[in-house]
XYZ file of N, CA and C in Angstrom:
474
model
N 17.273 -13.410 -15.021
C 17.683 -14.275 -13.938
C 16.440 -14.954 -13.377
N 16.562 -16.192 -13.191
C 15.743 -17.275 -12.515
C 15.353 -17.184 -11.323
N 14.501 -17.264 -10.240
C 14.635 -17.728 -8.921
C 13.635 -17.824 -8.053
N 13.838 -18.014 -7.092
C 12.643 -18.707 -6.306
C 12.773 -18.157 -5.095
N 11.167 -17.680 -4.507
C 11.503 -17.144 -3.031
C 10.775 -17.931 -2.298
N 11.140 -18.026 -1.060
C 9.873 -18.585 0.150
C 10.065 -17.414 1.015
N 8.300 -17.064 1.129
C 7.994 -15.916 1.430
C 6.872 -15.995 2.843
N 7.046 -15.984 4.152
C 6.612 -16.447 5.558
C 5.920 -15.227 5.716
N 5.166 -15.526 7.196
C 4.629 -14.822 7.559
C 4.191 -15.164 8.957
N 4.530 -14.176 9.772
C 4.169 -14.481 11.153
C 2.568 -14.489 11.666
N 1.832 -14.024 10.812
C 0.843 -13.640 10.854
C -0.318 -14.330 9.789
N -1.633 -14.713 10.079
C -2.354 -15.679 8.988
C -2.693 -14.512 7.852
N -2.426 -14.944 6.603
C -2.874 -13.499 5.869
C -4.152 -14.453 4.650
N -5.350 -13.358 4.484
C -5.786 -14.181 3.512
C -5.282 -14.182 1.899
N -5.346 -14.892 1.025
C -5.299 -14.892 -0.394
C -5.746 -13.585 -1.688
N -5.179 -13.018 -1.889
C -6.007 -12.523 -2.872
C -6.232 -13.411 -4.285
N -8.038 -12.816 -4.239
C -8.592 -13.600 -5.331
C -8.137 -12.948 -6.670
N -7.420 -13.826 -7.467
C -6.280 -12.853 -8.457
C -7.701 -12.757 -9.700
N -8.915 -13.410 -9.501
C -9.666 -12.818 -10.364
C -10.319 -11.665 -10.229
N -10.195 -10.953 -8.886
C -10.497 -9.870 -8.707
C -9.784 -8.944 -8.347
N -8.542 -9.140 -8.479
C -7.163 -8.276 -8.317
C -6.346 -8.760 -9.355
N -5.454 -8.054 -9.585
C -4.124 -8.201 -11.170
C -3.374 -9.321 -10.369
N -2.858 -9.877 -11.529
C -1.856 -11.166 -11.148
C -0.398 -10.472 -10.905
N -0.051 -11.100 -9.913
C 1.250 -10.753 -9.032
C 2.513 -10.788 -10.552
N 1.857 -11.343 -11.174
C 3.376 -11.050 -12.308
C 4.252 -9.602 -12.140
N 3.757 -8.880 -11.547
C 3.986 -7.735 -11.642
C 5.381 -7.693 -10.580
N 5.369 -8.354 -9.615
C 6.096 -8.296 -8.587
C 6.967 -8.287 -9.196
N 8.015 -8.823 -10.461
C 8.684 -8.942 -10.901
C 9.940 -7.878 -11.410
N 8.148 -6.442 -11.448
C 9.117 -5.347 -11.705
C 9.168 -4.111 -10.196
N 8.754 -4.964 -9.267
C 9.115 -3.922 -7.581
C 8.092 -3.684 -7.111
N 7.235 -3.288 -8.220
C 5.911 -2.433 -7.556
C 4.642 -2.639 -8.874
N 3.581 -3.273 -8.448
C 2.826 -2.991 -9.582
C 1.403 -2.823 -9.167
N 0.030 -2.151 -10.077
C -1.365 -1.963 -9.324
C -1.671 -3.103 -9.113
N -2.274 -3.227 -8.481
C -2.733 -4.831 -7.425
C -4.710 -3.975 -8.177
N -4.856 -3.328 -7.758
C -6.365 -2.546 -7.876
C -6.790 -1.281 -8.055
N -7.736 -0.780 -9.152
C -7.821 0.416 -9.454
C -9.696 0.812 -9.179
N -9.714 1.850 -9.633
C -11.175 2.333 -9.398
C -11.655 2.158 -10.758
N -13.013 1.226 -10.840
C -13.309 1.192 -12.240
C -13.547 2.409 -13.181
N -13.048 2.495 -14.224
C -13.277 3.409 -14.859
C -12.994 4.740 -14.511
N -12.205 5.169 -13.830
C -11.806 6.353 -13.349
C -9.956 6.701 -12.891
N -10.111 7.362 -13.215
C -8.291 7.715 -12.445
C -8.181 7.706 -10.745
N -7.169 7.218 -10.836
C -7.140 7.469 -8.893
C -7.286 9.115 -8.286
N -7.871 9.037 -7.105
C -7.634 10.203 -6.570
C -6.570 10.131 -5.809
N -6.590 8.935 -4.890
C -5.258 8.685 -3.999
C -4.506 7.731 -4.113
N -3.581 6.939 -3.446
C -2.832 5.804 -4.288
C -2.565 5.121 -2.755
N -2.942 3.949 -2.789
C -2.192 3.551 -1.264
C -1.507 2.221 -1.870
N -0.012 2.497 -0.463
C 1.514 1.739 -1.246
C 1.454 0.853 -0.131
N 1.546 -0.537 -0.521
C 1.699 -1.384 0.727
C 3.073 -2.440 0.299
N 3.361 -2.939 1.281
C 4.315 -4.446 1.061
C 4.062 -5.090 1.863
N 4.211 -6.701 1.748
C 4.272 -7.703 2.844
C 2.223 -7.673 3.047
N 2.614 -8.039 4.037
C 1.262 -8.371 5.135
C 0.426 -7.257 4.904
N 1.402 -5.834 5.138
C -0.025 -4.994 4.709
C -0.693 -4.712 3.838
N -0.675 -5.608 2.378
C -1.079 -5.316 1.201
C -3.011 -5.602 1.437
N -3.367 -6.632 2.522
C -4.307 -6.588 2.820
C -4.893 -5.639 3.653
N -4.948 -4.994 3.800
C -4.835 -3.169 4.803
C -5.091 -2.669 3.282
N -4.208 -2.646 2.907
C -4.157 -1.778 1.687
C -5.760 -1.973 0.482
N -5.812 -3.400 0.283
C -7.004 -3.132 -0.594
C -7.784 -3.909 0.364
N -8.529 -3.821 1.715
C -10.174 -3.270 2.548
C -9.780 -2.149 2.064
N -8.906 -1.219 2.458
C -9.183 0.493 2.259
C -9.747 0.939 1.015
N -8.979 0.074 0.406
C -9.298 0.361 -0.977
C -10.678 0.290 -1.186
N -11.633 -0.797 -1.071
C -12.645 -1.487 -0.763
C -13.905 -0.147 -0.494
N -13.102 -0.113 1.008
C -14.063 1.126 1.491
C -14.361 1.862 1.026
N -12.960 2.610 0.359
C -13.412 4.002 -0.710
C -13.850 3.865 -1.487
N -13.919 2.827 -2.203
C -15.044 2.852 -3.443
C -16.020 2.734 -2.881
N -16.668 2.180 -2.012
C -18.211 2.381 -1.660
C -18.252 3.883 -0.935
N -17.444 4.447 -0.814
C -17.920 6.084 -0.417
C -17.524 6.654 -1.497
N -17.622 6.143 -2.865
C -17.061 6.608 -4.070
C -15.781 7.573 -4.350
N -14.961 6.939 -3.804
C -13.588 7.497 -3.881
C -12.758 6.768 -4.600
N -12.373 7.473 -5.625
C -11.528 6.211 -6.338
C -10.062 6.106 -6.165
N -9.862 4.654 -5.670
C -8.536 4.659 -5.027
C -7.391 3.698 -6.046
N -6.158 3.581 -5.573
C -5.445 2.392 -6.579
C -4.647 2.044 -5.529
N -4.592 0.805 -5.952
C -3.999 -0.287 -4.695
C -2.241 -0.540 -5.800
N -1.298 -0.468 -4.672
C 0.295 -0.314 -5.314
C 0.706 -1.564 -4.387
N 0.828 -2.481 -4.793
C 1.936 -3.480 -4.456
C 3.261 -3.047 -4.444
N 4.241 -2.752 -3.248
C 5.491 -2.486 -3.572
C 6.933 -3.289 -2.816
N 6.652 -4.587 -2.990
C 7.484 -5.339 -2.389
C 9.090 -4.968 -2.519
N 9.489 -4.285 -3.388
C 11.308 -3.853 -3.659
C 11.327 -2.747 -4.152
N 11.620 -1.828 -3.452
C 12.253 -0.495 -4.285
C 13.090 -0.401 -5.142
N 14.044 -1.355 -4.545
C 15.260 -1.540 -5.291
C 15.027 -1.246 -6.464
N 14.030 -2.582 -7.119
C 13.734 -3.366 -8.410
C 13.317 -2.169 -8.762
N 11.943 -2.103 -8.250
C 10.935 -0.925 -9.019
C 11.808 0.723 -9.532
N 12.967 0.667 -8.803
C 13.600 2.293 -9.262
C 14.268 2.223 -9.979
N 14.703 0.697 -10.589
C 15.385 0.573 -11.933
C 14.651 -0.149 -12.759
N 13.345 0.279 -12.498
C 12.635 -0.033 -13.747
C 12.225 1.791 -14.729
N 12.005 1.764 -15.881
C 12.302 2.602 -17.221
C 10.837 3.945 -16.200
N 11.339 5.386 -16.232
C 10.384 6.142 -15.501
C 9.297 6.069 -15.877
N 8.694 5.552 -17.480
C 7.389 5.332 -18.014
C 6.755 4.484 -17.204
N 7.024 3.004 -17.111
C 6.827 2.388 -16.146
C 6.152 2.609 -14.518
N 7.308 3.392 -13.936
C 7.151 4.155 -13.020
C 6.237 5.363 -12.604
N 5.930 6.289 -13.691
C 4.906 6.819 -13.586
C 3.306 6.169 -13.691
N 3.388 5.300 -14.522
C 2.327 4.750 -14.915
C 1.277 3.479 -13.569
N 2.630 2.954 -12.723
C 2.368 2.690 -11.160
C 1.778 4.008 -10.486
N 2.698 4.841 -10.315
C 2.922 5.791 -9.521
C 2.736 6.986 -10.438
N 1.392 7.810 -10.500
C 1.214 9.522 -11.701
C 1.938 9.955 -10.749
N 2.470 10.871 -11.015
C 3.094 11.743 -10.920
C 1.934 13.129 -10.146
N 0.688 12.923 -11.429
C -0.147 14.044 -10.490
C -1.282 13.578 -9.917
N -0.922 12.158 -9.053
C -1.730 11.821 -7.835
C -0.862 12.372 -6.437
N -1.309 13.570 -6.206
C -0.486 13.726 -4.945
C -0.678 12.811 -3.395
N -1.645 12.430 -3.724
C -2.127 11.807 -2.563
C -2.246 10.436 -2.079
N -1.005 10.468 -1.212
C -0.725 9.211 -1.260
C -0.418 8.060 0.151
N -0.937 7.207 0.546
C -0.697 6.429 1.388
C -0.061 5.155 1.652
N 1.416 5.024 1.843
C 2.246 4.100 2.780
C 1.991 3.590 3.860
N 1.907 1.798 3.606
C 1.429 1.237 5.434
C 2.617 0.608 5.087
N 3.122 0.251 6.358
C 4.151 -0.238 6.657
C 4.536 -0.460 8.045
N 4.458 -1.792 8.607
C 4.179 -2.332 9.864
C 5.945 -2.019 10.724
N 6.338 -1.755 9.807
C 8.129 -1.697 10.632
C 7.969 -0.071 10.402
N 9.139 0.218 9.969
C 9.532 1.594 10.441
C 8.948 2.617 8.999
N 8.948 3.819 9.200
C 8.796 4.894 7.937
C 9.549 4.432 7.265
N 10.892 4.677 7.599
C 12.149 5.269 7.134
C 12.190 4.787 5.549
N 12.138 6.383 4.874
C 12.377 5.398 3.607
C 11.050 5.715 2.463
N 9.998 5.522 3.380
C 8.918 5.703 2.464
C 8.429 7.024 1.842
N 8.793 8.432 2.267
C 8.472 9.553 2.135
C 8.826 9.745 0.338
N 9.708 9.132 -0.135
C 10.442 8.881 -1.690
C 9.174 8.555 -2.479
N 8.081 7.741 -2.238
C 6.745 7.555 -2.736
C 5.786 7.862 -2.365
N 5.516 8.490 -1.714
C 4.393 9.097 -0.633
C 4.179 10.797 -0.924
N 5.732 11.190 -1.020
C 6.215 12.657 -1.561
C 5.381 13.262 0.466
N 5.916 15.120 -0.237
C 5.475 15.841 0.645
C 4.209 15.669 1.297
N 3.391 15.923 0.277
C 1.741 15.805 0.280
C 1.573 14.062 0.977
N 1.897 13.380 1.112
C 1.339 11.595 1.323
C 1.720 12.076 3.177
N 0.926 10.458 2.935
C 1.253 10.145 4.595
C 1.710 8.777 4.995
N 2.253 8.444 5.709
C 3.110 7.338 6.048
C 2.357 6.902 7.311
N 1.876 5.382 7.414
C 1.244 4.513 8.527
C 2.399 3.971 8.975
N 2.651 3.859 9.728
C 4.158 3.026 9.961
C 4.661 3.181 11.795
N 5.398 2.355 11.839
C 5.634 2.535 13.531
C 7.248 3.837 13.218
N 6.892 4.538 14.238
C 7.994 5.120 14.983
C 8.570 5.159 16.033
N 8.210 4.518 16.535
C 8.828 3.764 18.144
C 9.373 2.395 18.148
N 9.707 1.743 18.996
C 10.202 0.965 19.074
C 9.360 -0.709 18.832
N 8.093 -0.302 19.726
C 7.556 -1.482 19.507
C 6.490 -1.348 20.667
N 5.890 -2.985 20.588
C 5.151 -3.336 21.570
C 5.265 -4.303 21.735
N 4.594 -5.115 23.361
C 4.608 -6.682 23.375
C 2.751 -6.849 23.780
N 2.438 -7.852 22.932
C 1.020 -7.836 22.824
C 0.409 -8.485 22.176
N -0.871 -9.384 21.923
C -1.020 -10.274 20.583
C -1.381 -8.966 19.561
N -0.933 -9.704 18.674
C -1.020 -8.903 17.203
C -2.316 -8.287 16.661
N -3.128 -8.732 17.270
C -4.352 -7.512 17.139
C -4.452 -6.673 17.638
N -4.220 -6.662 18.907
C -4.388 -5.028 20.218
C -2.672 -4.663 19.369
N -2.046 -4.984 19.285
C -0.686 -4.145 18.610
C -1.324 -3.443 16.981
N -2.047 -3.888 16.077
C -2.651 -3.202 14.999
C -3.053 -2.299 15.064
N -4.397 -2.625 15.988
C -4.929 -1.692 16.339
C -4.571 -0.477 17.608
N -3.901 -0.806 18.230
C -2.627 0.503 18.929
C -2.308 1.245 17.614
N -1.444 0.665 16.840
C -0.581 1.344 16.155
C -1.026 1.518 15.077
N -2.548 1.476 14.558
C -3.315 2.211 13.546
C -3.101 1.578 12.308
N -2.609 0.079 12.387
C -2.821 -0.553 11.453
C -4.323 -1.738 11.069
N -4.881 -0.994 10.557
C -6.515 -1.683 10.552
C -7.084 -0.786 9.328
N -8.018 -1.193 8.322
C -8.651 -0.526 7.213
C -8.809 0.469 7.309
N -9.774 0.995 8.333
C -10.547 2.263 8.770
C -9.318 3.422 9.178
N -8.380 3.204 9.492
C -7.354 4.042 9.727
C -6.673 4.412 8.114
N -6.867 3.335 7.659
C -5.842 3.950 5.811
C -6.834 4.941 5.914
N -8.283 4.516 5.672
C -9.174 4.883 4.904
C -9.580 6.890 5.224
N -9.579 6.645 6.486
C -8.957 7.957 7.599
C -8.129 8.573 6.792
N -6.985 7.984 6.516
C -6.062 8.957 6.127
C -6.221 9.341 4.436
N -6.684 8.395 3.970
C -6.485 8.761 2.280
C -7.487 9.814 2.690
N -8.540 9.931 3.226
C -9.781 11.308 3.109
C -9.354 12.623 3.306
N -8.473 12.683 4.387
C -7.662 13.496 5.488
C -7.083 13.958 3.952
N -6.004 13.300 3.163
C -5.191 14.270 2.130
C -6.081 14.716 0.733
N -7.282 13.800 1.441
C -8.221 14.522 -0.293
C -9.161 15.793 0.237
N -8.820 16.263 1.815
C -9.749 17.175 2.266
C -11.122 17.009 2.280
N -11.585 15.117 2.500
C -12.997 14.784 2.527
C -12.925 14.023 4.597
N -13.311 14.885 5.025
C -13.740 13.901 6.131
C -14.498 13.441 6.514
């Protein structure tokens, strides 16, 4: 099937430079690595959609310069991505990376399915705030240094 999205944003987001990140073709199948740690397996995996995919790889960013090797998960549709073939699916998502981080500027609900027991979920649980959108980020612990916080926190490096 064919189609076309227009995809907004309330918020200015920058570009990723697709020569230094994988080409979005991937979106196609729900969820795909946006960024990995050269030459190494992930230790942790952080899952973003929307706006926070930039959250997602600074963190990423960071940990490799404290030599942590991280993998950046684009996951714009569950939907898609859970009817894609489990090879697939593991190969986004090992199976024995337990450690795992979900940002997500709206609610949890939902994300614990990729994150598992062991992960942790960035996400609002309240209702909200009224505020410009930076003092609201940073309230609600959406900013690099907070992923980056947390991916350490589940690898037991603080």
């Amino acid at each position: 099937v064919l189609g076309a999205a227009l995809v907004l944003s309330r918020q200015p987001l920058p570009t990723l430079d697709r020569r230094a990140y994988a080409s979005a073709a991937g979106v196609a199948r729900g969820a795909y690595v946006v960024a990995d740690a050269p030459n190494r397996a992930p230790e942790v995996i952080l899952i973003a959609s929307g706006s926070e995919l930039i959250l997602a790889v600074e963190a990423h960013e960071k940990l490799l310069a404290e030599g942590i090797a991280s993998r950046v998960v684009s996951m714009p549709s569950w939907d898609i991505f859970d009817h894609q073939t489990q090879e697939y699916r593991d190969s986004v998502l090992p199976p024995s990376v337990k450690a795992r981080v979900a940002i997500e500027q709206a609610s949890t609900f939902g994300w614990e399915r990729y994150v598992g027991s062991s992960g942790q979920v960035i996400g609002m649980t309240t209702f909200g705030a009224s505020a410009p959108l930076k003092e609201l980020q940073k309230k609600f612990g959406f900013e690099p240094d907070r992923v980056v916080t947390a991916a350490k926190q589940l690898l037991g490096k603080k």
